[in-house]
Short mmCIF file of C-alpha atoms in Angstrom, two decimals:
data_model
loop_
_atom_site.label_atom_id
_atom_site.label_comp_id
_atom_site.label_asym_id
_atom_site.label_seq_id
_atom_site.Cartn_x
_atom_site.Cartn_y
_atom_site.Cartn_z
CA MET A 232 66.76 -28.45 34.19
CA THR A 233 66.81 -24.45 34.90
CA CYS A 234 63.62 -22.73 36.18
CA GLY A 235 63.84 -19.14 37.35
CA GLU A 236 67.04 -18.77 39.62
CA ALA A 237 67.65 -22.43 40.01
CA GLN A 238 69.01 -25.42 38.74
CA TYR A 239 67.42 -28.88 39.21
CA LYS A 240 69.34 -32.43 38.78
CA LEU A 241 67.02 -35.42 39.30
CA VAL A 242 69.10 -38.68 39.96
CA SER A 243 67.18 -41.44 38.91
CA MET A 244 68.86 -44.99 38.85
CA CYS A 245 66.48 -47.59 36.97
CA LYS A 246 66.62 -50.82 35.46
CA LYS A 247 64.88 -51.22 31.98
CA SER A 248 62.16 -53.62 32.13
CA ASN A 249 62.12 -56.41 29.35
CA ASP A 250 58.87 -55.10 27.80
CA SER A 251 56.86 -51.78 27.17
CA MET A 252 53.99 -53.21 29.68
CA THR A 253 56.22 -53.57 32.87
CA LEU A 254 57.27 -50.85 35.04
CA ASN A 255 61.29 -50.12 35.30
CA GLU A 256 62.83 -50.98 38.78
CA CYS A 257 64.23 -47.87 40.33
CA ARG A 258 65.79 -47.07 43.61
CA SER A 259 64.80 -43.80 45.06
CA GLN A 260 65.31 -40.90 43.76
CA THR A 261 67.14 -37.69 44.65
CA LEU A 262 66.67 -34.21 43.37
CA GLU A 263 69.55 -31.46 43.78
CA ILE A 264 68.59 -28.07 43.73
CA THR A 265 71.35 -25.20 43.23
CA HIS A 266 70.45 -21.72 44.03
CA ASN A 267 73.27 -19.03 44.72
CA ASN A 268 76.03 -21.54 44.49
CA ILE A 269 74.28 -23.62 47.40
CA VAL A 270 73.29 -27.00 46.90
CA ARG A 271 70.56 -28.97 48.68
CA LYS A 272 69.89 -32.40 48.13
CA VAL A 273 66.45 -33.79 48.64
CA LYS A 274 65.31 -37.45 48.98
CA LEU A 275 62.19 -37.77 46.83
CA PRO A 276 59.35 -37.92 47.05
CA GLU A 277 59.17 -34.27 48.47
CA LEU A 278 55.85 -33.42 49.09
CA SER A 279 53.86 -30.05 50.65
CA LYS A 280 52.34 -30.88 54.13
CA PHE A 281 48.98 -30.88 52.67
CA SER A 282 49.83 -32.93 49.77
CA ALA A 283 51.27 -35.69 52.06
CA ARG A 284 48.45 -35.75 54.46
CA LEU A 285 45.84 -36.04 51.68
CA TYR A 286 47.81 -38.60 49.63
CA GLN A 287 47.97 -40.94 52.65
CA LYS A 288 44.57 -39.96 53.81
CA VAL A 289 43.23 -41.81 49.99
CA GLY A 290 45.46 -44.73 50.82
CA GLY A 291 48.74 -43.92 49.06
CA ASN A 292 52.05 -45.05 50.18
CA ILE A 293 54.08 -41.97 49.44
CA ASN A 294 57.60 -44.02 49.16
CA GLU A 295 55.78 -45.74 45.91
CA LEU A 296 55.73 -42.17 44.41
CA TYR A 297 58.64 -41.86 41.68
CA VAL A 298 59.17 -38.57 39.18
CA THR A 299 57.95 -39.67 35.96
CA GLN A 300 57.76 -35.84 34.29
CA TRP A 301 58.68 -32.42 35.22
CA GLY A 302 58.87 -28.95 33.75
CA CYS A 303 58.82 -25.07 34.46
CA GLY A 304 56.11 -22.77 34.28
CA HIS A 305 56.23 -19.12 33.60
CA SER A 306 53.51 -16.33 34.47
CA ASP A 307 54.23 -12.59 35.38
CA LYS A 308 57.44 -12.77 36.22
CA ILE A 309 56.92 -15.85 38.57
CA ASN A 310 58.59 -19.11 37.84
CA VAL A 311 57.59 -22.53 39.11
CA ALA A 312 59.42 -25.87 38.73
CA ILE A 313 56.87 -28.94 38.92
CA LEU A 314 57.84 -32.37 39.51
CA TYR A 315 54.84 -34.72 38.67
CA TYR A 316 54.86 -38.14 40.39
CA SER A 317 53.27 -41.10 39.67
CA ILE A 318 53.08 -44.69 40.98
CA GLY A 319 53.24 -46.22 37.63
CA GLY A 320 49.62 -46.09 36.33
CA GLY A 321 46.21 -46.64 37.30
CA SER A 322 43.09 -44.57 38.37
CA ALA A 323 43.20 -44.89 42.04
CA PRO A 324 42.97 -41.54 43.91
CA TYR A 325 46.66 -41.97 45.09
CA ALA A 326 47.88 -42.94 41.53
CA ASP A 327 49.64 -39.36 41.41
CA SER A 328 51.01 -36.47 43.03
CA SER A 329 52.87 -33.12 42.55
CA ALA A 330 55.40 -30.89 44.10
CA MET A 331 55.92 -27.06 43.15
CA TYR A 332 59.16 -25.47 43.64
CA ALA A 333 59.73 -21.34 43.42
CA ALA A 334 62.14 -19.70 41.68
CA THR A 335 64.58 -19.98 44.54
CA GLY A 336 64.23 -23.77 44.75
CA VAL A 337 62.29 -23.95 47.68
CA LEU A 338 59.11 -26.16 48.20
CA ILE A 339 55.97 -24.18 47.57
CA GLU A 340 53.67 -25.00 50.61
CA ASP A 341 49.89 -24.98 49.88
CA GLU A 342 49.11 -21.98 51.60
CA LYS A 343 51.07 -19.97 49.30
CA PHE A 344 49.80 -21.85 46.24
CA GLU A 345 47.79 -19.15 44.85
CA LYS A 346 50.68 -16.86 44.18
CA TYR A 347 51.86 -19.51 41.80
CA ARG A 348 48.85 -20.62 40.33
CA ASN A 349 49.27 -19.39 36.65
CA ALA A 350 52.57 -20.34 36.43
CA THR A 351 51.66 -24.14 37.66
CA ARG A 352 49.22 -24.31 35.27
CA ASP A 353 51.51 -23.24 32.43
CA GLY A 354 53.95 -25.53 33.70
CA LEU A 355 51.68 -28.57 33.74
CA GLY A 356 51.07 -28.24 30.00
CA HIS A 357 54.70 -28.49 29.30
CA LEU A 358 56.05 -31.33 31.30
CA LYS A 359 58.80 -33.63 29.96
CA SER A 360 59.56 -37.17 30.94
CA VAL A 361 62.36 -38.06 32.95
CA ARG A 362 64.08 -41.41 33.50
CA SER A 363 61.63 -43.14 36.05
CA ILE A 364 59.59 -46.32 36.42
CA MET A 365 57.64 -45.96 33.59
CA PRO A 366 58.92 -48.16 30.62
CA ASP A 367 60.26 -46.46 27.52
#
């Protein structure tokens, strides 16, 4: 996926489940972000400090999160890449989370989020599924 000035490649090694009601089995995911010919590899999940603290506070185990969707949002010449994480369903307060990246591929920390709010809202409306724990 290309978003702004950065290219994103999600590596997700998953073994398909036998039926549509059982989660796929996945190894940890990695994200390769390329910007200005510099590649940064990240073991996922990568959450902002605030999101990570909040996720743990509501009882979630960050290591159980997998990217299930991603997208790119645009607004006022601002681009935001969005990774949507899920534990595979359910309605618990820790069932999902998300991370946003600026046009240069840098994780957006929460204190800077306001600048990216409209682009994030746009991107959340255009998420696409990726190979993940979610059954086909």
